XYZ file of N, CA and C in Angstrom:
876
model
N 32.747 -62.981 10.518
C 33.246 -61.660 10.922
C 33.885 -60.943 9.777
N 33.484 -59.745 9.586
C 33.998 -58.972 8.459
C 35.256 -58.299 8.872
N 36.283 -58.329 7.980
C 37.533 -57.646 8.273
C 37.705 -56.476 7.344
N 38.758 -55.688 7.608
C 39.051 -54.549 6.828
C 39.787 -54.955 5.488
N 39.340 -54.525 4.412
C 39.895 -54.845 3.120
C 41.115 -54.017 2.866
N 42.207 -54.654 2.515
C 43.454 -53.937 2.203
C 43.964 -54.372 0.808
N 44.963 -53.602 0.362
C 45.521 -53.939 -0.953
C 46.260 -55.252 -0.929
N 46.885 -55.515 0.218
C 47.653 -56.758 0.356
C 46.991 -57.588 1.468
N 46.696 -58.785 1.250
C 45.987 -59.610 2.204
C 46.879 -59.940 3.413
N 46.287 -60.110 4.592
C 47.086 -60.458 5.796
C 47.831 -61.738 5.654
N 47.271 -62.646 4.876
C 47.986 -63.934 4.616
C 49.292 -63.757 3.919
N 49.284 -62.807 2.930
C 50.463 -62.513 2.180
C 51.564 -61.854 3.057
N 51.035 -60.890 3.912
C 52.019 -60.181 4.799
C 52.511 -61.139 5.883
N 51.891 -62.240 6.176
C 52.361 -63.161 7.231
C 53.579 -63.972 6.656
N 53.760 -63.984 5.397
C 54.858 -64.731 4.829
C 56.091 -63.797 4.739
N 57.286 -64.328 4.966
C 58.531 -63.537 4.914
C 58.745 -62.896 3.542
N 58.475 -63.618 2.491
C 58.616 -63.027 1.101
C 57.660 -61.942 0.918
N 56.370 -62.129 1.333
C 55.369 -61.107 1.127
C 55.700 -59.841 1.878
N 56.160 -59.953 3.132
C 56.532 -58.784 3.888
C 57.745 -58.073 3.273
N 58.673 -58.782 2.744
C 59.861 -58.195 2.081
C 59.463 -57.393 0.852
N 58.577 -57.952 0.004
C 58.093 -57.264 -1.185
C 57.283 -56.046 -0.791
N 56.411 -56.215 0.195
C 55.579 -55.090 0.611
C 56.382 -53.887 1.089
N 57.314 -54.151 2.012
C 58.135 -53.072 2.536
C 59.098 -52.492 1.514
N 59.529 -53.308 0.536
C 60.368 -52.760 -0.512
C 59.599 -51.823 -1.374
N 58.442 -52.233 -1.786
C 57.528 -51.322 -2.612
C 57.155 -50.086 -1.840
N 56.751 -50.229 -0.575
C 56.348 -49.102 0.241
C 57.505 -48.148 0.394
N 58.671 -48.610 0.719
C 59.849 -47.697 0.897
C 60.182 -47.000 -0.409
N 60.135 -47.797 -1.502
C 60.421 -47.121 -2.807
C 59.430 -46.015 -3.150
N 58.176 -46.256 -2.893
C 57.156 -45.218 -3.226
C 57.368 -44.014 -2.315
N 57.630 -44.199 -1.040
C 57.838 -43.031 -0.156
C 59.071 -42.241 -0.539
N 60.168 -42.930 -0.872
C 61.346 -42.267 -1.309
C 61.181 -41.520 -2.623
N 60.394 -42.112 -3.526
C 60.091 -41.479 -4.853
C 59.350 -40.167 -4.576
N 58.249 -40.184 -3.809
C 57.512 -38.986 -3.526
C 58.341 -37.950 -2.763
N 59.161 -38.436 -1.831
C 60.014 -37.504 -1.088
C 60.931 -36.805 -2.022
N 61.578 -37.549 -2.924
C 62.524 -36.978 -3.895
C 61.824 -35.997 -4.818
N 60.521 -36.352 -5.225
C 59.835 -35.420 -6.162
C 59.539 -34.117 -5.528
N 59.294 -34.077 -4.169
C 58.909 -32.861 -3.474
C 60.174 -32.115 -3.034
N 61.264 -32.785 -2.611
C 62.430 -32.129 -2.078
C 63.483 -31.727 -3.131
N 63.428 -32.423 -4.263
C 64.479 -32.140 -5.279
C 64.407 -30.634 -5.793
N 63.183 -30.117 -6.107
C 63.174 -28.680 -6.538
C 63.738 -27.759 -5.480
N 63.507 -28.071 -4.203
C 64.050 -27.273 -3.145
C 65.623 -27.353 -3.124
N 66.126 -28.574 -3.220
C 67.552 -28.798 -3.261
C 68.147 -28.059 -4.512
N 67.472 -28.194 -5.628
C 67.982 -27.594 -6.874
C 68.092 -26.055 -6.748
N 67.093 -25.496 -6.095
C 67.127 -23.992 -5.997
C 68.181 -23.573 -4.969
N 68.288 -24.295 -3.841
C 69.284 -23.938 -2.816
C 70.676 -24.067 -3.291
N 70.955 -25.147 -4.036
C 72.305 -25.392 -4.514
C 72.624 -24.536 -5.720
N 71.577 -24.144 -6.497
C 71.815 -23.244 -7.665
C 72.405 -21.952 -7.312
N 72.041 -21.434 -6.099
C 72.598 -20.154 -5.673
C 74.063 -20.325 -5.274
N 74.557 -21.519 -5.053
C 75.926 -21.756 -4.645
C 76.822 -22.031 -5.806
N 76.297 -22.037 -6.995
C 77.072 -22.332 -8.178
C 77.598 -21.010 -8.800
N 78.577 -21.178 -9.664
C 79.040 -19.979 -10.385
C 78.036 -19.623 -11.473
N 77.980 -18.412 -11.984
C 77.044 -18.048 -13.070
C 77.188 -18.959 -14.298
N 78.367 -19.335 -14.640
C 78.595 -20.183 -15.799
C 78.045 -21.622 -15.557
N 78.247 -22.123 -14.327
C 77.783 -23.454 -13.960
C 76.303 -23.597 -13.977
N 75.568 -22.492 -13.535
C 74.109 -22.515 -13.502
C 73.501 -22.741 -14.878
N 74.163 -22.154 -15.910
C 73.605 -22.213 -17.277
C 74.255 -23.329 -18.084
N 75.070 -24.178 -17.413
C 75.764 -25.208 -18.129
C 74.825 -26.365 -18.572
N 75.056 -26.885 -19.740
C 74.318 -28.018 -20.222
C 75.250 -29.168 -20.587
N 75.021 -30.364 -20.014
C 73.968 -30.728 -19.070
C 74.275 -30.119 -17.704
N 73.262 -29.922 -16.852
C 73.467 -29.331 -15.522
C 74.212 -30.298 -14.609
N 74.724 -29.665 -13.577
C 75.449 -30.455 -12.504
C 74.576 -30.560 -11.308
N 74.543 -31.751 -10.796
C 73.687 -31.962 -9.580
C 74.284 -31.393 -8.340
N 75.672 -31.455 -8.290
C 76.416 -30.896 -7.103
C 77.344 -29.815 -7.639
N 77.351 -28.648 -7.012
C 78.234 -27.584 -7.449
C 79.682 -28.019 -7.509
N 80.423 -27.578 -8.498
C 81.868 -27.883 -8.582
C 82.588 -27.212 -7.422
N 82.230 -25.982 -7.142
C 82.720 -25.241 -6.024
C 81.579 -24.558 -5.327
N 81.553 -24.614 -3.992
C 80.434 -24.057 -3.231
C 80.711 -22.567 -2.976
N 79.884 -21.709 -3.525
C 79.969 -20.283 -3.356
C 78.866 -19.731 -2.475
N 79.172 -19.485 -1.221
C 78.192 -18.921 -0.292
C 77.943 -17.436 -0.556
N 78.847 -16.831 -1.378
C 78.670 -15.369 -1.620
C 77.390 -15.028 -2.300
N 76.786 -16.008 -2.992
C 75.477 -15.629 -3.641
C 74.469 -15.201 -2.641
N 74.424 -15.768 -1.459
C 73.487 -15.425 -0.423
C 73.818 -14.095 0.213
N 75.105 -13.883 0.468
C 75.485 -12.639 1.095
C 75.322 -11.449 0.081
N 75.595 -11.691 -1.193
C 75.400 -10.622 -2.185
C 73.885 -10.335 -2.308
N 73.041 -11.321 -2.314
C 71.611 -11.110 -2.405
C 71.120 -10.281 -1.165
N 71.634 -10.615 -0.016
C 71.229 -9.932 1.192
C 71.551 -8.448 1.133
N 72.709 -8.125 0.559
C 73.194 -6.764 0.529
C 72.727 -6.045 -0.691
N 72.956 -6.566 -1.889
C 72.699 -5.908 -3.105
C 71.187 -5.573 -3.321
N 70.358 -6.559 -2.953
C 68.931 -6.379 -3.140
C 68.219 -5.780 -1.888
N 68.925 -5.449 -0.862
C 68.428 -4.882 0.318
C 67.208 -5.740 0.925
N 67.489 -7.027 1.038
C 66.463 -7.956 1.490
C 65.946 -7.693 2.850
N 66.699 -7.239 3.853
C 66.163 -6.965 5.139
C 65.028 -5.972 5.116
N 65.159 -4.910 4.321
C 64.110 -3.921 4.240
C 62.832 -4.498 3.649
N 62.957 -5.189 2.524
C 61.798 -5.686 1.857
C 61.182 -6.857 2.601
N 61.977 -7.621 3.233
C 61.397 -8.688 4.111
C 60.579 -8.113 5.277
N 61.126 -7.014 5.825
C 60.405 -6.348 6.921
C 59.125 -5.728 6.413
N 59.186 -5.156 5.252
C 57.940 -4.588 4.695
C 56.910 -5.735 4.475
N 57.295 -6.873 4.029
C 56.394 -7.974 3.776
C 55.838 -8.490 5.128
N 56.695 -8.587 6.147
C 56.222 -9.026 7.434
C 55.203 -8.025 8.009
N 55.388 -6.742 7.914
C 54.447 -5.767 8.425
C 53.124 -5.919 7.649
N 53.188 -6.000 6.303
C 51.930 -6.063 5.547
C 51.190 -7.340 5.761
N 51.943 -8.478 5.817
C 51.254 -9.726 6.067
C 50.654 -9.881 7.462
N 51.439 -9.390 8.488
C 50.992 -9.510 9.861
C 49.725 -8.651 10.075
N 49.748 -7.411 9.546
C 48.549 -6.561 9.703
C 47.297 -7.125 9.004
N 47.510 -7.617 7.793
C 46.394 -8.257 7.096
C 45.892 -9.474 7.822
N 46.776 -10.213 8.363
C 46.421 -11.489 9.126
C 45.600 -11.114 10.386
N 46.066 -10.161 11.178
C 45.398 -9.809 12.402
C 44.011 -9.194 12.109
N 43.936 -8.305 11.204
C 42.641 -7.687 10.860
C 41.689 -8.725 10.306
N 42.165 -9.651 9.453
C 41.368 -10.613 8.900
C 40.818 -11.599 9.934
N 41.654 -11.982 10.896
C 41.165 -12.868 11.958
C 40.076 -12.175 12.780
N 40.353 -10.902 13.127
C 39.366 -10.206 13.975
C 38.031 -9.998 13.294
N 38.061 -9.458 12.077
C 36.791 -9.124 11.441
C 36.069 -10.318 10.837
N 36.864 -11.264 10.194
C 36.239 -12.419 9.670
C 35.685 -13.358 10.732
N 36.385 -13.494 11.863
C 35.884 -14.278 13.024
C 34.627 -13.627 13.561
N 34.592 -12.342 13.769
C 33.453 -11.680 14.302
C 32.266 -11.823 13.353
N 32.491 -11.603 12.050
C 31.399 -11.730 11.126
C 30.872 -13.134 11.018
N 31.770 -14.140 11.012
C 31.337 -15.540 10.947
C 30.596 -15.942 12.182
N 31.034 -15.491 13.362
C 30.341 -15.810 14.592
C 28.976 -15.205 14.594
N 28.818 -13.935 14.140
C 27.539 -13.329 14.096
C 26.569 -14.033 13.144
N 27.051 -14.415 11.977
C 26.224 -15.139 11.020
C 25.825 -16.522 11.468
N 26.718 -17.109 12.202
C 26.535 -18.529 12.626
C 25.673 -18.633 13.893
N 25.960 -17.783 14.911
C 25.357 -17.946 16.230
C 24.368 -16.855 16.616
N 24.621 -15.682 16.147
C 23.716 -14.550 16.521
C 22.503 -14.524 15.575
N 22.624 -15.058 14.408
C 21.527 -15.134 13.401
C 20.792 -13.782 13.241
N 21.524 -12.844 12.684
C 20.849 -11.515 12.487
C 19.800 -11.579 11.364
N 18.944 -10.539 11.351
C 17.935 -10.411 10.302
C 18.640 -10.329 8.933
N 18.084 -11.018 7.981
C 18.568 -11.094 6.585
C 20.011 -11.688 6.618
N 20.292 -12.556 7.572
C 21.609 -13.176 7.659
C 21.955 -13.942 6.441
N 20.992 -14.759 5.959
C 21.229 -15.606 4.744
C 21.423 -14.727 3.497
N 20.725 -13.626 3.445
C 20.915 -12.711 2.289
C 22.302 -12.141 2.301
N 22.723 -11.733 3.474
C 24.108 -11.139 3.622
C 25.154 -12.195 3.251
N 24.955 -13.386 3.793
C 25.901 -14.506 3.467
C 25.907 -14.775 1.975
N 24.716 -14.800 1.323
C 24.676 -15.047 -0.069
C 25.431 -13.946 -0.862
N 25.262 -12.631 -0.435
C 25.954 -11.555 -1.094
C 27.451 -11.681 -0.940
N 27.879 -12.135 0.259
C 29.321 -12.290 0.480
C 29.909 -13.397 -0.415
N 29.171 -14.504 -0.483
C 29.613 -15.625 -1.265
C 29.578 -15.335 -2.772
N 28.669 -14.403 -3.189
C 28.591 -14.044 -4.527
C 29.829 -13.385 -5.054
N 30.577 -12.711 -4.128
C 31.849 -12.077 -4.538
C 32.932 -13.089 -4.983
N 32.777 -14.339 -4.549
C 33.735 -15.334 -4.947
C 33.620 -15.660 -6.435
N 32.472 -15.318 -7.047
C 32.293 -15.600 -8.451
C 32.833 -14.534 -9.336
N 33.291 -13.413 -8.756
C 33.826 -12.319 -9.569
C 35.352 -12.572 -9.660
N 35.918 -12.569 -10.877
C 37.390 -12.771 -10.991
C 38.153 -11.678 -10.273
N 39.259 -12.079 -9.645
C 40.095 -11.143 -8.897
C 40.576 -10.014 -9.773
N 40.877 -10.317 -11.059
C 41.341 -9.251 -11.931
C 40.367 -8.136 -12.199
N 39.033 -8.546 -12.137
C 37.978 -7.523 -12.369
C 37.894 -6.573 -11.188
N 38.388 -6.896 -10.051
C 38.260 -6.053 -8.871
C 39.502 -5.169 -8.660
N 40.515 -5.317 -9.503
C 41.755 -4.548 -9.263
C 41.526 -3.105 -9.496
N 40.852 -2.722 -10.586
C 40.637 -1.245 -10.841
C 39.747 -0.622 -9.841
N 38.585 -1.175 -9.484
C 37.738 -0.610 -8.413
C 38.499 -0.480 -7.107
N 39.261 -1.508 -6.722
C 40.013 -1.416 -5.483
C 41.052 -0.334 -5.511
N 41.726 -0.122 -6.662
C 42.702 0.863 -6.760
C 42.130 2.263 -6.673
N 41.016 2.486 -7.381
C 40.334 3.746 -7.320
C 39.867 4.073 -5.849
N 39.422 3.052 -5.187
C 38.995 3.237 -3.774
C 40.150 3.579 -2.801
N 41.238 2.866 -3.005
C 42.388 3.074 -2.145
C 43.109 4.439 -2.519
N 43.086 4.751 -3.769
C 43.718 6.105 -4.198
C 43.001 7.250 -3.632
N 41.653 7.152 -3.467
C 40.790 8.276 -2.949
C 39.728 7.608 -2.124
N 40.036 7.419 -0.818
C 39.110 6.726 0.049
C 37.819 7.524 0.147
N 36.635 6.888 -0.082
C 35.380 7.673 0.022
C 35.174 8.390 1.370
N 34.407 9.406 1.324
C 34.038 10.178 2.474
C 35.208 11.020 3.084
N 36.289 10.338 3.384
C 37.388 11.161 4.006
C 38.437 11.587 2.975
N 38.350 11.077 1.702
C 39.193 11.498 0.602
C 40.688 11.477 0.958
N 41.095 10.308 1.428
C 42.467 10.147 1.777
C 43.097 9.042 0.911
N 44.333 9.164 0.493
C 45.005 8.223 -0.273
C 45.740 7.182 0.603
N 45.578 5.936 0.289
C 46.291 4.857 1.035
C 47.374 4.268 0.233
N 47.779 4.949 -0.869
C 48.904 4.439 -1.666
C 50.236 4.623 -0.854
N 51.090 3.735 -1.035
C 52.358 3.706 -0.330
C 52.141 3.618 1.209
N 51.044 2.990 1.620
C 50.678 2.838 2.952
C 50.233 1.392 3.220
N 50.741 0.745 4.320
C 50.322 -0.633 4.560
C 48.811 -0.839 4.653
N 48.063 0.219 5.002
C 46.572 0.093 5.019
C 46.044 -0.248 3.692
N 46.771 0.162 2.606
C 46.312 -0.227 1.287
C 46.295 -1.692 1.035
N 47.146 -2.420 1.815
C 47.136 -3.913 1.746
C 46.219 -4.478 2.796
N 46.199 -3.898 3.982
C 45.440 -4.496 5.083
C 43.901 -4.460 4.813
N 43.389 -3.314 4.473
C 41.946 -3.163 4.338
C 41.335 -4.051 3.277
N 41.856 -4.116 2.019
C 41.248 -5.042 1.054
C 41.390 -6.489 1.485
N 42.469 -6.813 2.218
C 42.628 -8.210 2.607
C 41.623 -8.658 3.633
N 41.023 -7.690 4.357
C 39.990 -8.031 5.358
C 38.754 -8.685 4.713
N 38.358 -8.173 3.553
C 37.172 -8.636 2.897
C 37.459 -9.966 2.174
N 37.615 -11.064 2.931
C 37.954 -12.356 2.334
C 36.749 -13.287 2.567
N 35.975 -13.464 1.499
C 34.731 -14.265 1.619
C 35.005 -15.691 1.858
N 36.088 -16.269 1.353
C 36.345 -17.662 1.511
C 36.663 -17.985 2.972
N 37.584 -17.212 3.592
C 37.914 -17.446 4.975
C 36.748 -17.205 5.919
N 35.918 -16.245 5.588
C 34.747 -16.011 6.379
C 33.758 -17.245 6.354
N 33.571 -17.755 5.130
C 32.699 -18.892 4.967
C 33.318 -20.148 5.662
N 34.636 -20.290 5.581
C 35.282 -21.399 6.262
C 35.072 -21.332 7.791
N 35.210 -20.130 8.334
C 34.963 -19.953 9.823
C 33.552 -20.219 10.134
N 32.615 -19.710 9.333
C 31.200 -19.908 9.623
C 30.793 -21.391 9.636
N 31.295 -22.085 8.674
C 30.985 -23.528 8.607
C 31.533 -24.278 9.828
N 32.661 -23.872 10.290
C 33.217 -24.475 11.504
C 32.419 -24.107 12.717
N 31.956 -22.855 12.823
C 31.214 -22.466 13.978
C 29.832 -23.172 13.977
N 29.337 -23.448 12.745
C 28.028 -24.200 12.719
C 28.133 -25.585 13.275
N 29.260 -26.163 13.227
C 29.483 -27.539 13.713
C 29.906 -27.660 15.178
N 30.068 -26.525 15.890
C 30.407 -26.590 17.251
C 29.310 -27.203 18.077
N 29.597 -27.991 19.165
C 28.516 -28.591 19.936
C 27.605 -27.608 20.570
N 26.372 -27.728 20.344
C 25.374 -26.774 20.844
C 25.270 -26.779 22.356
N 25.439 -27.990 22.941
C 25.271 -28.092 24.383
C 26.375 -27.353 25.196
N 27.549 -27.256 24.564
C 28.633 -26.498 25.261
C 28.283 -25.017 25.242
N 27.812 -24.472 24.122
C 27.439 -23.071 24.095
C 26.221 -22.775 24.955
N 25.245 -23.713 25.049
C 24.123 -23.463 25.911
C 24.513 -23.544 27.399
N 25.511 -24.384 27.675
C 26.002 -24.472 29.120
C 26.691 -23.129 29.488
N 27.431 -22.557 28.533
C 28.052 -21.249 28.809
C 27.027 -20.161 28.991
N 25.920 -20.239 28.224
C 24.852 -19.223 28.334
C 24.134 -19.414 29.700
N 23.914 -20.649 30.141
C 23.256 -20.866 31.405
C 24.149 -20.343 32.601
N 25.459 -20.486 32.400
C 26.382 -19.947 33.467
C 26.497 -18.452 33.487
N 25.839 -17.797 32.528
C 25.810 -16.325 32.538
C 26.801 -15.661 31.596
N 27.404 -16.490 30.757
C 28.430 -15.881 29.781
C 27.620 -15.160 28.663
N 28.065 -13.930 28.382
C 27.470 -13.238 27.266
C 28.011 -13.622 25.914
N 27.605 -12.956 24.890
C 27.995 -13.338 23.527
C 29.511 -13.231 23.347
N 30.070 -12.094 23.722
C 31.475 -11.848 23.567
C 32.292 -12.756 24.502
N 31.821 -13.065 25.697
C 32.503 -13.961 26.627
C 32.504 -15.358 26.074
N 31.418 -15.787 25.494
C 31.333 -17.097 24.907
C 32.264 -17.249 23.699
N 32.294 -16.160 22.896
C 33.233 -16.153 21.739
C 34.663 -16.311 22.228
N 35.069 -15.483 23.219
C 36.451 -15.424 23.652
C 36.879 -16.701 24.451
N 36.047 -17.166 25.310
C 36.456 -18.215 26.242
C 36.065 -19.573 25.750
N 35.044 -19.745 24.889
C 34.583 -21.031 24.459
C 34.886 -21.305 22.993
N 34.402 -20.393 22.157
C 34.460 -20.626 20.692
C 35.883 -20.570 20.164
N 36.615 -19.544 20.537
C 37.977 -19.411 19.968
C 38.916 -20.514 20.441
N 38.937 -20.953 21.673
C 39.810 -22.090 22.029
C 39.442 -23.357 21.275
N 38.147 -23.579 21.040
C 37.749 -24.779 20.248
C 38.020 -24.595 18.765
N 38.311 -23.408 18.292
C 38.486 -23.147 16.868
C 39.920 -23.032 16.451
N 40.846 -23.472 17.261
C 42.243 -23.359 16.916
C 42.644 -24.035 15.594
N 42.078 -25.194 15.324
C 42.452 -25.823 14.024
C 42.094 -24.943 12.815
N 40.824 -24.453 12.795
C 40.387 -23.661 11.608
C 41.062 -22.264 11.628
N 41.392 -21.783 12.779
C 42.130 -20.471 12.849
C 43.514 -20.644 12.281
N 44.095 -21.820 12.494
C 45.428 -22.082 11.937
C 45.333 -22.156 10.433
N 44.319 -22.792 9.900
C 44.119 -22.850 8.449
C 43.963 -21.472 7.860
N 43.062 -20.644 8.466
C 42.803 -19.318 8.020
C 44.091 -18.447 8.110
N 44.868 -18.674 9.138
C 46.104 -17.919 9.271
C 47.070 -18.226 8.078
N 47.176 -19.545 7.731
C 48.012 -19.893 6.597
C 47.545 -19.242 5.323
N 46.224 -19.296 5.087
C 45.670 -18.751 3.853
C 45.920 -17.231 3.809
N 45.716 -16.557 4.961
C 45.836 -15.082 5.032
C 47.262 -14.673 4.788
N 48.228 -15.294 5.436
C 49.579 -14.885 5.340
C 50.167 -15.261 3.953
N 49.869 -16.401 3.441
C 50.392 -16.797 2.125
C 49.840 -15.910 1.041
N 48.548 -15.552 1.144
C 47.942 -14.680 0.136
C 48.680 -13.360 0.020
N 49.039 -12.754 1.181
C 49.716 -11.480 1.140
C 51.177 -11.652 0.748
N 51.790 -12.714 1.236
C 53.209 -12.929 1.001
C 53.525 -13.163 -0.485
N 52.625 -13.872 -1.187
C 52.924 -14.174 -2.576
C 52.263 -13.263 -3.568
N 51.478 -12.332 -3.050
C 50.751 -11.404 -3.980
C 51.765 -10.477 -4.688
N 51.546 -10.262 -5.960
C 52.478 -9.376 -6.737
C 51.789 -8.166 -7.315
N 50.673 -8.435 -8.043
C 49.991 -7.343 -8.769
C 49.522 -6.209 -7.882
N 48.744 -6.581 -6.788
C 48.232 -5.487 -5.957
C 49.323 -4.720 -5.228
N 50.314 -5.329 -4.612
C 51.408 -4.478 -4.012
C 52.136 -3.666 -5.043
N 52.267 -4.147 -6.265
C 52.910 -3.385 -7.261
C 52.174 -2.111 -7.603
N 50.832 -2.162 -7.564
C 50.030 -0.977 -7.807
C 49.961 -0.047 -6.613
N 50.015 -0.587 -5.430
C 49.885 0.232 -4.243
C 51.188 0.946 -3.915
N 52.292 0.243 -4.029
C 53.601 0.805 -3.582
C 54.411 1.219 -4.806
N 54.472 2.492 -5.078
C 55.368 2.993 -6.080
C 56.726 3.375 -5.453
N 56.785 3.577 -4.130
C 58.044 3.767 -3.400
C 58.785 2.487 -3.281
N 59.977 2.386 -3.871
C 60.715 1.169 -3.807
C 61.102 0.738 -2.417
N 61.351 1.666 -1.521
C 61.737 1.383 -0.134
C 60.574 0.693 0.662
N 59.372 0.827 0.159
C 58.203 0.263 0.900
C 57.617 -0.946 0.241
N 58.257 -1.436 -0.817
C 57.735 -2.576 -1.559
C 58.010 -3.892 -0.825
N 57.121 -4.878 -0.944
C 57.406 -6.154 -0.297
C 58.347 -7.005 -1.144
N 58.710 -8.126 -0.649
C 59.749 -8.951 -1.269
C 59.338 -9.457 -2.641
N 58.065 -9.715 -2.821
C 57.608 -10.289 -4.077
C 57.711 -9.261 -5.215
N 57.511 -8.013 -4.935
C 57.658 -6.977 -5.925
C 59.156 -6.625 -6.077
N 59.844 -6.539 -5.003
C 61.264 -6.104 -5.047
C 62.147 -7.160 -5.868
N 61.841 -8.378 -5.770
C 62.621 -9.333 -6.524
C 62.494 -9.135 -8.063
N 61.352 -8.637 -8.482
C 61.173 -8.384 -9.883
C 61.698 -7.072 -10.268
N 61.499 -6.079 -9.436
C 61.981 -4.698 -9.753
C 63.485 -4.608 -9.740
N 64.155 -5.318 -8.844
C 65.608 -5.213 -8.661
C 66.351 -6.334 -9.364
N 65.652 -7.172 -10.161
C 66.353 -8.312 -10.777
C 67.178 -7.899 -12.028
N 66.998 -6.721 -12.501
C 67.771 -6.270 -13.701
C 69.254 -6.072 -13.270
N 70.136 -6.526 -14.183
C 71.566 -6.331 -13.927
C 72.045 -7.060 -12.687
N 71.298 -8.095 -12.251
C 71.711 -8.886 -11.059
C 72.117 -10.238 -11.545
N 73.207 -10.847 -11.137
C 73.525 -12.222 -11.598
C 72.488 -13.201 -11.217
N 72.354 -14.219 -12.077
C 71.322 -15.194 -11.883
C 71.470 -15.940 -10.498
N 72.702 -16.215 -10.142
C 72.856 -16.885 -8.802
C 72.429 -16.033 -7.666
N 72.645 -14.714 -7.755
C 72.202 -13.835 -6.682
C 70.695 -13.772 -6.640
N 70.048 -13.792 -7.815
C 68.572 -13.767 -7.897
C 68.003 -15.067 -7.311
N 68.636 -16.176 -7.600
C 68.189 -17.449 -7.040
C 68.339 -17.468 -5.529
N 69.409 -16.974 -5.068
C 69.659 -16.884 -3.617
C 68.628 -15.990 -2.910
N 68.281 -14.896 -3.552
C 67.230 -14.039 -2.998
C 65.860 -14.761 -2.910
N 65.533 -15.555 -3.958
C 64.269 -16.312 -3.962
C 64.297 -17.350 -2.813
N 65.476 -17.984 -2.598
C 65.563 -18.970 -1.524
C 65.320 -18.252 -0.176
N 65.935 -17.128 0.045
C 65.749 -16.424 1.347
C 64.303 -15.981 1.472
N 63.650 -15.582 0.401
C 62.284 -15.124 0.443
C 61.318 -16.248 0.773
N 61.668 -17.411 0.390
C 60.759 -18.585 0.640
C 60.985 -19.237 2.039
N 62.008 -18.906 2.727
C 62.262 -19.519 4.022
C 61.135 -19.194 5.033
N 60.690 -17.974 5.178
C 59.599 -17.682 6.190
C 58.332 -18.520 5.908
N 57.934 -18.691 4.666
C 56.741 -19.466 4.367
C 56.917 -20.957 4.687
N 58.106 -21.496 4.437
C 58.417 -22.889 4.731
C 58.329 -23.084 6.240
N 58.988 -22.138 6.952
C 58.983 -22.220 8.455
C 57.614 -22.155 9.007
N 56.794 -21.264 8.412
C 55.410 -21.108 8.931
C 54.608 -22.385 8.668
N 54.842 -22.980 7.549
C 54.068 -24.227 7.269
C 54.475 -25.317 8.262
N 55.812 -25.405 8.571
C 56.249 -26.404 9.537
C 55.663 -26.197 10.947
N 55.423 -24.879 11.299
C 54.938 -24.540 12.548
C 53.420 -24.901 12.664
N 52.709 -24.594 11.544
C 51.236 -24.735 11.576
C 50.724 -25.965 10.881
N 51.618 -26.966 10.515
C 51.143 -28.107 9.745
C 50.207 -28.952 10.583
N 50.398 -29.026 11.932
C 49.490 -29.828 12.716
C 48.106 -29.210 12.700
N 48.021 -27.889 12.767
C 46.760 -27.182 12.788
C 46.064 -27.325 11.373
N 46.901 -27.332 10.345
C 46.309 -27.465 8.966
C 45.607 -28.778 8.851
N 46.312 -29.920 9.209
C 45.701 -31.218 9.161
C 44.467 -31.368 10.053
N 44.588 -30.765 11.272
C 43.387 -30.833 12.194
C 42.237 -30.039 11.633
N 42.516 -28.904 10.955
C 41.452 -28.093 10.440
C 40.824 -28.733 9.288
N 41.592 -29.463 8.436
C 40.974 -30.143 7.299
C 40.103 -31.318 7.787
N 40.538 -32.056 8.761
C 39.822 -33.190 9.259
C 38.645 -32.757 10.070
N 38.716 -31.578 10.715
C 37.615 -31.079 11.532
C 36.419 -30.769 10.679
N 36.627 -30.353 9.429
C 35.487 -30.058 8.583
C 34.750 -31.267 8.043
N 35.304 -32.496 8.259
C 34.653 -33.636 7.770
C 33.755 -34.351 8.803
N 33.858 -33.912 10.053
C 33.053 -34.517 11.093
C 32.309 -33.430 11.824
N 31.162 -33.822 12.349
C 30.344 -32.839 13.061
C 30.327 -33.167 14.532
N 30.720 -32.118 15.328
C 30.825 -32.343 16.796
C 29.520 -32.361 17.456
């Protein structure tokens, strides 16, 4: 009878000394990786609670001599973080919703409706992934500054962020690949029951696609939240800038501890979103490795 091969043999684990060594090494490795991932977060969070002199001290201190919470309150007030965080939420939410709607519809059409020249269209969409993002900045800016046909400027407008974010070839391909792997008998049963294309998409496909929709949501929100160059070009009005641009624009003549505190506050929504969607991320990654 063939057994599963492991790094440590079952015979060794059956011995008290073998179990003790195994769990000691395992615990040490887990703690080491945990420390490697969490220490930068701890260093940034406590750095905002130090005095300006202590932050630049050599050698650095692991624990602040005195805990100064004023760094966070000063960052909240001096850098007007509520306004810029709200701007970022509006821009990221709009881009996320539009991207889910249009990328899901396009992926479903290419996967299940099989339009004429569908492979050619998909090839053209995937070809855009080979173009460097920097090469598209100038054409995008000229298009947003003077929208063709209607000749309207989308500068200093959230639409200047939303519309370019919709054309995301990677997320579209990710959705299409997932739709290709959906069980055909389930979709055929819905068609026999009289469900139309839209009804099948809404009632059958989308509930089954929650894992990949969670992954796409993470990608869409993080892409807008961390983007710097494009929002900097679109928003010349300081009051409408997102947090990524505002942190750089307002960092002059700001104490280092206040700037660190502002970065900590700006990173909290992304960390919270990852904790909420982490189950869907893992499920979406594993769903792509098996075919239903």
